[in-house]
Structure formats: C-alpha cells, structure tokens
C-alpha cells in the first residue's frame, strides 16, 4: 500500500470518500458508488475541484494498492481557515442540507489540523488502511506544528475505538450537522 497526496485526477474518488465518510451509506460492498447517488456525486465532485472549499482535492491523502487502485482516503486541513472554507463550501453546494449550517459549531479552529473525513472502501476494511491514513494525518499535523483533531459520531463506536488506539482522547461534545458528536484530539 502506498499513501500519497491526491491530484485533480482523483476528484471523483475524493468525492466518494467524502460521501461515504459522512453517510456510511454511499458505497456498495464492492466499493462502487450507489447508482441513485450519481447526481449528488456530481455536485460533490464540483466542490472537490473548487479551490477554497473544505473538501478540495489538495486536502486529500489517498491509500492506493501497488497497482494504483484506490483503497481509502482522508480529507484534512489547517483549522485556521475552517469558518471561511465552510461558508464557501455551503454557498456552492446545490442541495439543501438536512441541518441549518448557521446553527452548527465550527468543527476546527486555529492551531488544529482537522481530520475531517476518513473512509476505507468496503473491500479493504479491517486491513490497516484507515490506521495508515490516520498515522499520515497525525504526521502531517505534527509537521505543521498543529494538533490533530477530529469529530466522532456517537453512532460509530468502532471509529471511536480506532481513534483511541491511535492516541486520540475525547475532548467533549460538539454540535455539528444537526447532532451532537464527540470531539477527539491527540493528547
């Protein structure tokens, strides 16, 4: 497995990473995108290609097999620009979110490197892909002199367990996307 930065040619895959990370319902068991999500995927690709959004391809790191097959991805960035990037991201999104963006907290702030969205494709789960991407995200944070942070849905205890194994500690609640998540930081 190789861990590498994304390129513009990876935009469609980065969009799939984001969609699965946010919903855990976007991909089929073979790792392909569910057909009924094609239009949403088109919109998300547009965000991935637009400079200055939270989910721009430059914020993505990919895990790929020896043959170049994408296995998973991580979208992460410096939290100092979070609020500005969030505003642009929601301004560009064509759909109506299921929550009021004005009512949600900023997920990240200055001094933090926010590990926003992590996804391993179903065929590659439980093979260390997610852990490898997390290690890279933590290393990137350290290289920038920032503290690695992330949010965990209370409905995803497997992710919380992995993050705890990687050195993240629960740092209290945060209200995002219309529900209360747990904020985890490297201690």
Short mmCIF file of N, CA and C in Angstrom, two decimals:
data_model
loop_
_atom_site.label_atom_id
_atom_site.label_comp_id
_atom_site.label_asym_id
_atom_site.label_seq_id
_atom_site.Cartn_x
_atom_site.Cartn_y
_atom_site.Cartn_z
N UNK A 1 0.84 -1.18 0.00
CA UNK A 1 0.00 0.00 0.00
C UNK A 1 0.89 1.24 0.00
N UNK A 2 0.46 2.22 -0.76
CA UNK A 2 1.16 3.50 -0.85
C UNK A 2 0.22 4.59 -0.35
N UNK A 3 0.74 5.50 0.46
CA UNK A 3 -0.01 6.67 0.92
C UNK A 3 0.52 7.85 0.12
N UNK A 4 -0.39 8.56 -0.57
CA UNK A 4 0.05 9.69 -1.40
C UNK A 4 -0.99 10.80 -1.36
N UNK A 5 -0.54 12.00 -1.72
CA UNK A 5 -1.45 13.14 -1.84
C UNK A 5 -2.31 12.97 -3.08
N UNK A 6 -3.52 13.47 -3.02
CA UNK A 6 -4.43 13.41 -4.17
C UNK A 6 -3.99 14.40 -5.24
N UNK A 7 -4.48 14.17 -6.44
CA UNK A 7 -4.27 15.06 -7.58
C UNK A 7 -5.65 15.44 -8.13
N UNK A 8 -5.73 16.39 -9.04
CA UNK A 8 -7.04 16.73 -9.62
C UNK A 8 -7.72 15.52 -10.27
N UNK A 9 -6.93 14.60 -10.79
CA UNK A 9 -7.49 13.41 -11.43
C UNK A 9 -8.19 12.48 -10.42
N UNK A 10 -7.95 12.70 -9.14
CA UNK A 10 -8.57 11.89 -8.09
C UNK A 10 -9.88 12.48 -7.59
N UNK A 11 -10.36 13.56 -8.17
CA UNK A 11 -11.53 14.27 -7.66
C UNK A 11 -12.75 13.38 -7.48
N UNK A 12 -13.02 12.50 -8.44
CA UNK A 12 -14.20 11.64 -8.32
C UNK A 12 -14.06 10.69 -7.13
N UNK A 13 -12.87 10.17 -6.91
CA UNK A 13 -12.66 9.28 -5.76
C UNK A 13 -12.74 10.06 -4.45
N UNK A 14 -12.14 11.25 -4.40
CA UNK A 14 -12.20 12.07 -3.19
C UNK A 14 -13.66 12.36 -2.84
N UNK A 15 -14.49 12.63 -3.84
CA UNK A 15 -15.91 12.87 -3.60
C UNK A 15 -16.57 11.63 -3.00
N UNK A 16 -16.21 10.45 -3.48
CA UNK A 16 -16.76 9.20 -2.92
C UNK A 16 -16.32 9.02 -1.46
N UNK A 17 -15.06 9.34 -1.17
CA UNK A 17 -14.55 9.26 0.20
C UNK A 17 -15.41 10.13 1.11
N UNK A 18 -15.63 11.35 0.69
CA UNK A 18 -16.42 12.29 1.49
C UNK A 18 -17.83 11.78 1.70
N UNK A 19 -18.48 11.34 0.63
CA UNK A 19 -19.86 10.88 0.72
C UNK A 19 -19.99 9.69 1.66
N UNK A 20 -19.07 8.74 1.59
CA UNK A 20 -19.14 7.57 2.46
C UNK A 20 -18.79 7.94 3.90
N UNK A 21 -17.81 8.81 4.09
CA UNK A 21 -17.42 9.21 5.44
C UNK A 21 -18.57 9.92 6.15
N UNK A 22 -19.31 10.72 5.42
CA UNK A 22 -20.41 11.48 6.04
C UNK A 22 -21.65 10.64 6.26
N UNK A 23 -21.91 9.69 5.38
CA UNK A 23 -23.17 8.95 5.49
C UNK A 23 -23.01 7.48 5.87
N UNK A 24 -21.87 6.90 5.57
CA UNK A 24 -21.62 5.46 5.73
C UNK A 24 -22.67 4.64 4.98
N UNK A 25 -23.27 5.24 3.94
CA UNK A 25 -24.29 4.55 3.16
C UNK A 25 -24.16 4.84 1.66
N UNK A 26 -23.04 5.38 1.21
CA UNK A 26 -22.91 5.80 -0.19
C UNK A 26 -22.33 4.72 -1.10
N UNK A 27 -21.67 3.73 -0.52
CA UNK A 27 -20.97 2.74 -1.33
C UNK A 27 -21.59 1.36 -1.24
N UNK A 28 -21.49 0.63 -2.33
CA UNK A 28 -21.86 -0.78 -2.36
C UNK A 28 -20.73 -1.59 -1.73
N UNK A 29 -20.98 -2.84 -1.43
CA UNK A 29 -19.96 -3.71 -0.81
C UNK A 29 -18.71 -3.86 -1.67
N UNK A 30 -18.83 -3.70 -2.99
CA UNK A 30 -17.66 -3.81 -3.85
C UNK A 30 -16.85 -2.51 -3.94
N UNK A 31 -17.33 -1.46 -3.24
CA UNK A 31 -16.63 -0.18 -3.23
C UNK A 31 -17.12 0.80 -4.27
N UNK A 32 -18.07 0.41 -5.09
CA UNK A 32 -18.61 1.32 -6.09
C UNK A 32 -19.67 2.22 -5.47
N UNK A 33 -19.91 3.36 -6.09
CA UNK A 33 -20.91 4.31 -5.63
C UNK A 33 -22.31 3.78 -5.96
N UNK A 34 -23.23 3.94 -5.05
CA UNK A 34 -24.62 3.54 -5.30
C UNK A 34 -25.19 4.40 -6.44
N UNK A 35 -25.84 3.76 -7.39
CA UNK A 35 -26.32 4.41 -8.61
C UNK A 35 -27.22 5.61 -8.32
N UNK A 36 -28.06 5.51 -7.31
CA UNK A 36 -29.00 6.59 -7.01
C UNK A 36 -28.33 7.85 -6.48
N UNK A 37 -27.04 7.78 -6.21
CA UNK A 37 -26.30 8.94 -5.70
C UNK A 37 -25.46 9.64 -6.76
N UNK A 38 -25.67 9.30 -8.02
CA UNK A 38 -24.86 9.86 -9.11
C UNK A 38 -24.96 11.38 -9.19
N UNK A 39 -26.15 11.94 -9.03
CA UNK A 39 -26.31 13.39 -9.12
C UNK A 39 -25.63 14.08 -7.93
N UNK A 40 -25.81 13.55 -6.74
CA UNK A 40 -25.14 14.11 -5.57
C UNK A 40 -23.62 14.02 -5.75
N UNK A 41 -23.14 12.91 -6.27
CA UNK A 41 -21.71 12.74 -6.51
C UNK A 41 -21.20 13.83 -7.46
N UNK A 42 -21.96 14.14 -8.49
CA UNK A 42 -21.57 15.20 -9.44
C UNK A 42 -21.39 16.53 -8.69
N UNK A 43 -22.32 16.85 -7.79
CA UNK A 43 -22.23 18.09 -7.01
C UNK A 43 -21.01 18.09 -6.10
N UNK A 44 -20.75 16.95 -5.48
CA UNK A 44 -19.62 16.87 -4.55
C UNK A 44 -18.30 16.96 -5.32
N UNK A 45 -18.23 16.37 -6.51
CA UNK A 45 -17.02 16.50 -7.34
C UNK A 45 -16.77 17.98 -7.63
N UNK A 46 -17.82 18.73 -7.89
CA UNK A 46 -17.68 20.16 -8.14
C UNK A 46 -17.04 20.86 -6.93
N UNK A 47 -17.44 20.48 -5.72
CA UNK A 47 -16.82 21.06 -4.51
C UNK A 47 -15.36 20.66 -4.38
N UNK A 48 -15.07 19.40 -4.69
CA UNK A 48 -13.71 18.88 -4.59
C UNK A 48 -12.77 19.61 -5.55
N UNK A 49 -13.29 20.04 -6.68
CA UNK A 49 -12.46 20.73 -7.68
C UNK A 49 -12.38 22.24 -7.45
N UNK A 50 -13.22 22.79 -6.57
CA UNK A 50 -13.26 24.23 -6.35
C UNK A 50 -12.28 24.64 -5.25
N UNK A 51 -11.32 25.47 -5.61
CA UNK A 51 -10.31 25.97 -4.67
C UNK A 51 -10.99 26.68 -3.51
N UNK A 52 -10.52 26.42 -2.31
CA UNK A 52 -11.01 27.13 -1.13
C UNK A 52 -12.14 26.45 -0.38
N UNK A 53 -12.60 25.29 -0.87
CA UNK A 53 -13.63 24.57 -0.13
C UNK A 53 -12.98 23.63 0.89
N UNK A 54 -13.77 23.20 1.84
CA UNK A 54 -13.28 22.25 2.85
C UNK A 54 -12.76 20.98 2.20
N UNK A 55 -13.40 20.57 1.11
CA UNK A 55 -13.14 19.25 0.54
C UNK A 55 -12.32 19.29 -0.74
N UNK A 56 -11.57 20.36 -0.95
CA UNK A 56 -10.73 20.47 -2.14
C UNK A 56 -9.76 19.29 -2.20
N UNK A 57 -9.47 18.85 -3.41
CA UNK A 57 -8.59 17.68 -3.58
C UNK A 57 -7.23 17.86 -2.92
N UNK A 58 -6.76 19.09 -2.79
CA UNK A 58 -5.45 19.32 -2.16
C UNK A 58 -5.46 18.94 -0.68
N UNK A 59 -6.64 18.82 -0.09
CA UNK A 59 -6.76 18.44 1.32
C UNK A 59 -6.81 16.93 1.50
N UNK A 60 -6.75 16.18 0.41
CA UNK A 60 -6.93 14.73 0.48
C UNK A 60 -5.62 13.96 0.37
N UNK A 61 -5.56 12.90 1.16
CA UNK A 61 -4.48 11.93 1.11
C UNK A 61 -5.14 10.59 0.81
N UNK A 62 -4.54 9.83 -0.09
CA UNK A 62 -5.13 8.56 -0.51
C UNK A 62 -4.24 7.38 -0.15
N UNK A 63 -4.89 6.26 0.10
CA UNK A 63 -4.20 4.97 0.23
C UNK A 63 -4.52 4.23 -1.06
N UNK A 64 -3.47 3.80 -1.76
CA UNK A 64 -3.67 3.07 -3.02
C UNK A 64 -2.87 1.77 -2.97
N UNK A 65 -3.39 0.76 -3.68
CA UNK A 65 -2.70 -0.51 -3.76
C UNK A 65 -1.47 -0.41 -4.65
N UNK A 66 -0.70 -1.46 -4.69
CA UNK A 66 0.51 -1.49 -5.52
C UNK A 66 0.21 -1.25 -6.99
N UNK A 67 -1.00 -1.60 -7.41
CA UNK A 67 -1.41 -1.40 -8.81
C UNK A 67 -2.07 -0.04 -9.03
N UNK A 68 -2.11 0.81 -7.99
CA UNK A 68 -2.70 2.14 -8.10
C UNK A 68 -4.19 2.19 -7.78
N UNK A 69 -4.79 1.06 -7.41
CA UNK A 69 -6.21 1.03 -7.09
C UNK A 69 -6.47 1.77 -5.78
N UNK A 70 -7.37 2.78 -5.79
CA UNK A 70 -7.69 3.50 -4.55
C UNK A 70 -8.35 2.56 -3.54
N UNK A 71 -7.89 2.65 -2.29
CA UNK A 71 -8.40 1.82 -1.20
C UNK A 71 -9.11 2.64 -0.13
N UNK A 72 -8.73 3.90 -0.01
CA UNK A 72 -9.32 4.77 1.00
C UNK A 72 -8.74 6.16 0.91
N UNK A 73 -9.29 7.05 1.71
CA UNK A 73 -8.81 8.42 1.69
C UNK A 73 -9.11 9.16 2.99
N UNK A 74 -8.38 10.24 3.18
CA UNK A 74 -8.53 11.14 4.32
C UNK A 74 -8.54 12.56 3.80
N UNK A 75 -9.52 13.34 4.21
CA UNK A 75 -9.56 14.76 3.90
C UNK A 75 -9.23 15.50 5.20
N UNK A 76 -8.19 16.32 5.18
CA UNK A 76 -7.72 17.00 6.39
C UNK A 76 -7.11 18.36 6.01
N UNK A 77 -7.18 19.31 6.94
CA UNK A 77 -6.71 20.66 6.64
C UNK A 77 -6.44 21.45 7.91
N UNK A 78 -5.76 22.58 7.74
CA UNK A 78 -5.47 23.51 8.82
C UNK A 78 -6.78 24.16 9.26
N UNK A 79 -7.12 24.04 10.53
CA UNK A 79 -8.37 24.57 11.04
C UNK A 79 -8.47 26.08 11.10
N UNK A 80 -7.36 26.79 10.91
CA UNK A 80 -7.40 28.25 10.99
C UNK A 80 -8.34 28.87 9.95
N UNK A 81 -8.53 28.20 8.82
CA UNK A 81 -9.39 28.73 7.76
C UNK A 81 -10.75 28.02 7.71
N UNK A 82 -11.06 27.24 8.75
CA UNK A 82 -12.27 26.43 8.71
C UNK A 82 -13.53 27.25 8.42
N UNK A 83 -13.78 28.30 9.18
CA UNK A 83 -15.04 29.03 9.03
C UNK A 83 -15.19 29.61 7.63
N UNK A 84 -14.13 30.18 7.12
CA UNK A 84 -14.13 30.75 5.76
C UNK A 84 -14.39 29.65 4.71
N UNK A 85 -13.70 28.52 4.84
CA UNK A 85 -13.89 27.43 3.88
C UNK A 85 -15.29 26.81 4.01
N UNK A 86 -15.80 26.73 5.24
CA UNK A 86 -17.14 26.18 5.44
C UNK A 86 -18.18 27.04 4.74
N UNK A 87 -18.05 28.35 4.87
CA UNK A 87 -19.01 29.25 4.24
C UNK A 87 -19.02 29.06 2.72
N UNK A 88 -17.84 29.03 2.11
CA UNK A 88 -17.75 28.84 0.66
C UNK A 88 -18.32 27.47 0.26
N UNK A 89 -18.00 26.45 1.03
CA UNK A 89 -18.49 25.10 0.72
C UNK A 89 -20.00 25.06 0.70
N UNK A 90 -20.65 25.59 1.73
CA UNK A 90 -22.11 25.56 1.77
C UNK A 90 -22.74 26.52 0.76
N UNK A 91 -22.06 27.61 0.45
CA UNK A 91 -22.58 28.52 -0.59
C UNK A 91 -22.59 27.84 -1.96
N UNK A 92 -21.61 26.99 -2.22
CA UNK A 92 -21.51 26.33 -3.52
C UNK A 92 -22.36 25.06 -3.64
N UNK A 93 -22.72 24.48 -2.51
CA UNK A 93 -23.48 23.23 -2.55
C UNK A 93 -24.88 23.51 -3.08
N UNK A 94 -25.30 22.75 -4.10
CA UNK A 94 -26.57 23.00 -4.77
C UNK A 94 -27.78 22.48 -4.01
N UNK A 95 -27.58 21.47 -3.17
CA UNK A 95 -28.70 20.85 -2.46
C UNK A 95 -29.01 21.56 -1.16
N UNK A 96 -30.10 21.20 -0.56
CA UNK A 96 -30.47 21.72 0.75
C UNK A 96 -29.93 20.77 1.81
N UNK A 97 -29.09 21.24 2.72
CA UNK A 97 -28.62 20.34 3.77
C UNK A 97 -29.78 19.97 4.70
N UNK A 98 -29.63 18.85 5.39
CA UNK A 98 -30.63 18.37 6.34
C UNK A 98 -30.51 19.07 7.70
N UNK A 99 -29.73 20.12 7.76
CA UNK A 99 -29.48 20.83 9.01
C UNK A 99 -29.24 22.30 8.66
N UNK A 100 -29.26 23.16 9.66
CA UNK A 100 -29.00 24.58 9.46
C UNK A 100 -27.52 24.85 9.72
N UNK A 101 -26.74 25.13 8.65
CA UNK A 101 -25.30 25.36 8.84
C UNK A 101 -24.99 26.50 9.82
N UNK A 102 -25.91 27.46 9.92
CA UNK A 102 -25.68 28.59 10.83
C UNK A 102 -25.77 28.17 12.29
N UNK A 103 -26.42 27.05 12.56
CA UNK A 103 -26.60 26.58 13.93
C UNK A 103 -25.48 25.64 14.40
N UNK A 104 -24.57 25.29 13.49
CA UNK A 104 -23.54 24.34 13.90
C UNK A 104 -22.25 25.05 14.30
N UNK A 105 -21.55 24.42 15.23
CA UNK A 105 -20.27 24.94 15.68
C UNK A 105 -19.23 24.79 14.57
N UNK A 106 -18.17 25.58 14.65
CA UNK A 106 -17.03 25.33 13.79
C UNK A 106 -16.38 24.05 14.26
N UNK A 107 -16.11 23.15 13.34
CA UNK A 107 -15.52 21.86 13.69
C UNK A 107 -14.05 21.99 14.09
N UNK A 108 -13.39 23.02 13.60
CA UNK A 108 -11.97 23.18 13.85
C UNK A 108 -11.63 24.65 13.98
N UNK A 109 -10.44 24.92 14.49
CA UNK A 109 -10.01 26.30 14.70
C UNK A 109 -8.49 26.40 14.57
N UNK A 110 -7.99 27.61 14.71
CA UNK A 110 -6.55 27.85 14.61
C UNK A 110 -5.80 26.96 15.59
N UNK A 111 -4.66 26.46 15.16
CA UNK A 111 -3.83 25.60 15.99
C UNK A 111 -4.13 24.12 15.84
N UNK A 112 -5.16 23.82 15.02
CA UNK A 112 -5.56 22.43 14.83
C UNK A 112 -5.41 22.02 13.38
N UNK A 113 -5.14 20.76 13.19
CA UNK A 113 -5.17 20.12 11.88
C UNK A 113 -6.35 19.17 11.94
N UNK A 114 -7.39 19.50 11.19
CA UNK A 114 -8.66 18.79 11.33
C UNK A 114 -8.73 17.62 10.36
N UNK A 115 -8.86 16.42 10.92
CA UNK A 115 -9.02 15.21 10.13
C UNK A 115 -10.52 15.08 9.88
N UNK A 116 -10.98 15.66 8.80
CA UNK A 116 -12.40 15.86 8.53
C UNK A 116 -13.12 14.59 8.14
N UNK A 117 -12.64 13.90 7.14
CA UNK A 117 -13.38 12.76 6.58
C UNK A 117 -12.41 11.63 6.26
N UNK A 118 -12.70 10.46 6.81
CA UNK A 118 -11.87 9.27 6.60
C UNK A 118 -12.77 8.15 6.10
N UNK A 119 -12.32 7.47 5.06
CA UNK A 119 -13.09 6.35 4.51
C UNK A 119 -12.15 5.31 3.94
N UNK A 120 -12.44 4.06 4.26
CA UNK A 120 -11.80 2.92 3.61
C UNK A 120 -12.89 2.23 2.81
N UNK A 121 -12.63 1.93 1.55
CA UNK A 121 -13.61 1.23 0.73
C UNK A 121 -13.92 -0.14 1.34
N UNK A 122 -15.19 -0.57 1.24
CA UNK A 122 -15.58 -1.84 1.88
C UNK A 122 -14.66 -3.03 1.62
N UNK A 123 -14.17 -3.25 0.40
CA UNK A 123 -13.32 -4.44 0.20
C UNK A 123 -11.98 -4.39 0.95
N UNK A 124 -11.59 -3.22 1.44
CA UNK A 124 -10.28 -3.06 2.07
C UNK A 124 -10.36 -2.79 3.57
N UNK A 125 -11.56 -2.85 4.14
CA UNK A 125 -11.72 -2.59 5.57
C UNK A 125 -11.10 -3.70 6.40
N UNK A 126 -10.67 -3.31 7.61
CA UNK A 126 -10.03 -4.22 8.56
C UNK A 126 -8.70 -4.78 8.04
N UNK A 127 -8.03 -3.97 7.21
CA UNK A 127 -6.72 -4.37 6.68
C UNK A 127 -5.65 -3.32 7.00
N UNK A 128 -5.97 -2.36 7.87
CA UNK A 128 -4.99 -1.35 8.27
C UNK A 128 -4.97 -0.10 7.41
N UNK A 129 -5.86 0.00 6.43
CA UNK A 129 -5.87 1.17 5.55
C UNK A 129 -6.23 2.43 6.35
N UNK A 130 -7.31 2.38 7.12
CA UNK A 130 -7.73 3.54 7.92
C UNK A 130 -6.67 3.96 8.91
N UNK A 131 -6.06 3.00 9.58
CA UNK A 131 -4.99 3.32 10.54
C UNK A 131 -3.80 3.97 9.84
N UNK A 132 -3.45 3.49 8.66
CA UNK A 132 -2.34 4.09 7.91
C UNK A 132 -2.65 5.54 7.53
N UNK A 133 -3.87 5.78 7.10
CA UNK A 133 -4.27 7.15 6.76
C UNK A 133 -4.28 8.05 8.00
N UNK A 134 -4.75 7.53 9.11
CA UNK A 134 -4.73 8.30 10.36
C UNK A 134 -3.30 8.63 10.78
N UNK A 135 -2.40 7.65 10.70
CA UNK A 135 -0.99 7.91 11.05
C UNK A 135 -0.42 9.03 10.17
N UNK A 136 -0.77 9.01 8.88
CA UNK A 136 -0.29 10.06 7.98
C UNK A 136 -0.88 11.41 8.38
N UNK A 137 -2.17 11.44 8.71
CA UNK A 137 -2.79 12.69 9.15
C UNK A 137 -2.14 13.24 10.41
N UNK A 138 -1.85 12.37 11.36
CA UNK A 138 -1.17 12.79 12.59
C UNK A 138 0.23 13.32 12.28
N UNK A 139 0.94 12.64 11.39
CA UNK A 139 2.29 13.09 10.99
C UNK A 139 2.22 14.44 10.29
N UNK A 140 1.22 14.62 9.42
CA UNK A 140 1.06 15.91 8.74
C UNK A 140 0.79 17.02 9.75
N UNK A 141 -0.05 16.74 10.75
CA UNK A 141 -0.33 17.73 11.79
C UNK A 141 0.95 18.12 12.52
N UNK A 142 1.73 17.13 12.91
CA UNK A 142 2.98 17.40 13.63
C UNK A 142 3.94 18.22 12.77
N UNK A 143 4.03 17.87 11.49
CA UNK A 143 4.93 18.59 10.58
C UNK A 143 4.54 20.07 10.46
N UNK A 144 3.26 20.35 10.60
CA UNK A 144 2.77 21.72 10.53
C UNK A 144 2.76 22.41 11.89
N UNK A 145 3.11 21.70 12.94
CA UNK A 145 3.08 22.25 14.29
C UNK A 145 1.67 22.43 14.81
N UNK A 146 0.74 21.59 14.34
CA UNK A 146 -0.66 21.69 14.74
C UNK A 146 -1.09 20.44 15.49
N UNK A 147 -2.19 20.56 16.21
CA UNK A 147 -2.75 19.45 16.98
C UNK A 147 -3.81 18.73 16.14
N UNK A 148 -3.66 17.43 15.97
CA UNK A 148 -4.63 16.66 15.19
C UNK A 148 -5.94 16.54 15.97
N UNK A 149 -7.06 16.87 15.30
CA UNK A 149 -8.38 16.77 15.90
C UNK A 149 -9.34 16.13 14.90
N UNK A 150 -10.45 15.61 15.43
CA UNK A 150 -11.50 15.04 14.57
C UNK A 150 -12.79 14.96 15.36
N UNK A 151 -13.87 14.68 14.66
CA UNK A 151 -15.19 14.51 15.28
C UNK A 151 -15.64 13.08 15.08
N UNK A 152 -16.31 12.54 16.11
CA UNK A 152 -16.79 11.16 16.06
C UNK A 152 -18.29 11.14 16.33
N UNK A 153 -19.01 10.51 15.43
CA UNK A 153 -20.44 10.33 15.63
C UNK A 153 -20.64 9.34 16.77
N UNK A 154 -21.59 9.61 17.66
CA UNK A 154 -21.86 8.65 18.74
C UNK A 154 -22.39 7.33 18.20
N UNK A 155 -22.81 7.32 16.95
CA UNK A 155 -23.32 6.10 16.31
C UNK A 155 -22.20 5.29 15.65
N UNK A 156 -20.94 5.67 15.88
CA UNK A 156 -19.83 4.97 15.25
C UNK A 156 -18.78 4.57 16.30
N UNK A 157 -19.13 3.63 17.19
CA UNK A 157 -18.19 3.25 18.25
C UNK A 157 -16.93 2.57 17.72
N UNK A 158 -17.00 1.91 16.57
CA UNK A 158 -15.79 1.27 16.01
C UNK A 158 -14.76 2.34 15.66
N UNK A 159 -15.22 3.45 15.08
CA UNK A 159 -14.29 4.54 14.76
C UNK A 159 -13.71 5.12 16.04
N UNK A 160 -14.54 5.34 17.05
CA UNK A 160 -14.05 5.89 18.32
C UNK A 160 -12.97 4.99 18.92
N UNK A 161 -13.16 3.68 18.83
CA UNK A 161 -12.16 2.74 19.36
C UNK A 161 -10.85 2.84 18.60
N UNK A 162 -10.93 2.95 17.27
CA UNK A 162 -9.71 3.10 16.46
C UNK A 162 -8.99 4.39 16.82
N UNK A 163 -9.74 5.49 16.93
CA UNK A 163 -9.12 6.77 17.26
C UNK A 163 -8.44 6.72 18.63
N UNK A 164 -9.08 6.07 19.59
CA UNK A 164 -8.47 5.93 20.93
C UNK A 164 -7.17 5.13 20.85
N UNK A 165 -7.15 4.07 20.04
CA UNK A 165 -5.93 3.28 19.86
C UNK A 165 -4.81 4.12 19.25
N UNK A 166 -5.19 5.10 18.43
CA UNK A 166 -4.20 5.93 17.74
C UNK A 166 -3.73 7.11 18.60
N UNK A 167 -4.26 7.23 19.84
CA UNK A 167 -3.81 8.29 20.74
C UNK A 167 -4.75 9.46 20.88
N UNK A 168 -5.91 9.42 20.24
CA UNK A 168 -6.89 10.49 20.39
C UNK A 168 -7.65 10.31 21.70
N UNK A 169 -8.01 11.42 22.31
CA UNK A 169 -8.78 11.39 23.55
C UNK A 169 -10.02 12.26 23.39
N UNK A 170 -11.10 11.82 24.02
CA UNK A 170 -12.37 12.55 23.98
C UNK A 170 -12.18 13.90 24.64
N UNK A 171 -12.57 14.95 23.93
CA UNK A 171 -12.40 16.30 24.43
C UNK A 171 -13.75 17.02 24.50
N UNK A 172 -14.82 16.25 24.67
CA UNK A 172 -16.13 16.85 24.88
C UNK A 172 -17.01 16.87 23.63
N UNK A 173 -18.24 17.35 23.83
CA UNK A 173 -19.21 17.36 22.73
C UNK A 173 -19.01 18.54 21.79
N UNK A 174 -19.53 18.36 20.56
CA UNK A 174 -19.64 19.48 19.62
C UNK A 174 -20.89 19.23 18.78
N UNK A 175 -21.61 20.30 18.51
CA UNK A 175 -22.87 20.20 17.77
C UNK A 175 -22.61 20.54 16.30
N UNK A 176 -22.68 19.51 15.45
CA UNK A 176 -22.45 19.69 14.01
C UNK A 176 -23.45 18.83 13.24
N UNK A 177 -23.78 19.27 12.05
CA UNK A 177 -24.67 18.52 11.17
C UNK A 177 -25.98 18.12 11.86
N UNK A 178 -26.46 18.98 12.75
CA UNK A 178 -27.75 18.74 13.39
C UNK A 178 -27.73 17.73 14.52
N UNK A 179 -26.55 17.31 14.96
CA UNK A 179 -26.50 16.37 16.09
C UNK A 179 -25.22 16.59 16.89
N UNK A 180 -25.17 15.98 18.05
CA UNK A 180 -24.01 16.11 18.92
C UNK A 180 -23.00 15.00 18.62
N UNK A 181 -21.81 15.41 18.28
CA UNK A 181 -20.68 14.50 18.05
C UNK A 181 -19.74 14.62 19.24
N UNK A 182 -18.72 13.79 19.26
CA UNK A 182 -17.66 13.88 20.26
C UNK A 182 -16.41 14.42 19.55
N UNK A 183 -15.76 15.37 20.19
CA UNK A 183 -14.54 15.96 19.65
C UNK A 183 -13.35 15.19 20.23
N UNK A 184 -12.50 14.67 19.35
CA UNK A 184 -11.32 13.93 19.77
C UNK A 184 -10.07 14.69 19.34
N UNK A 185 -9.08 14.71 20.24
CA UNK A 185 -7.80 15.38 19.97
C UNK A 185 -6.65 14.47 20.38
N UNK A 186 -5.54 14.64 19.72
CA UNK A 186 -4.32 13.95 20.16
C UNK A 186 -3.88 14.62 21.46
N UNK A 187 -3.64 13.81 22.49
CA UNK A 187 -3.27 14.39 23.79
C UNK A 187 -1.79 14.64 23.88
#
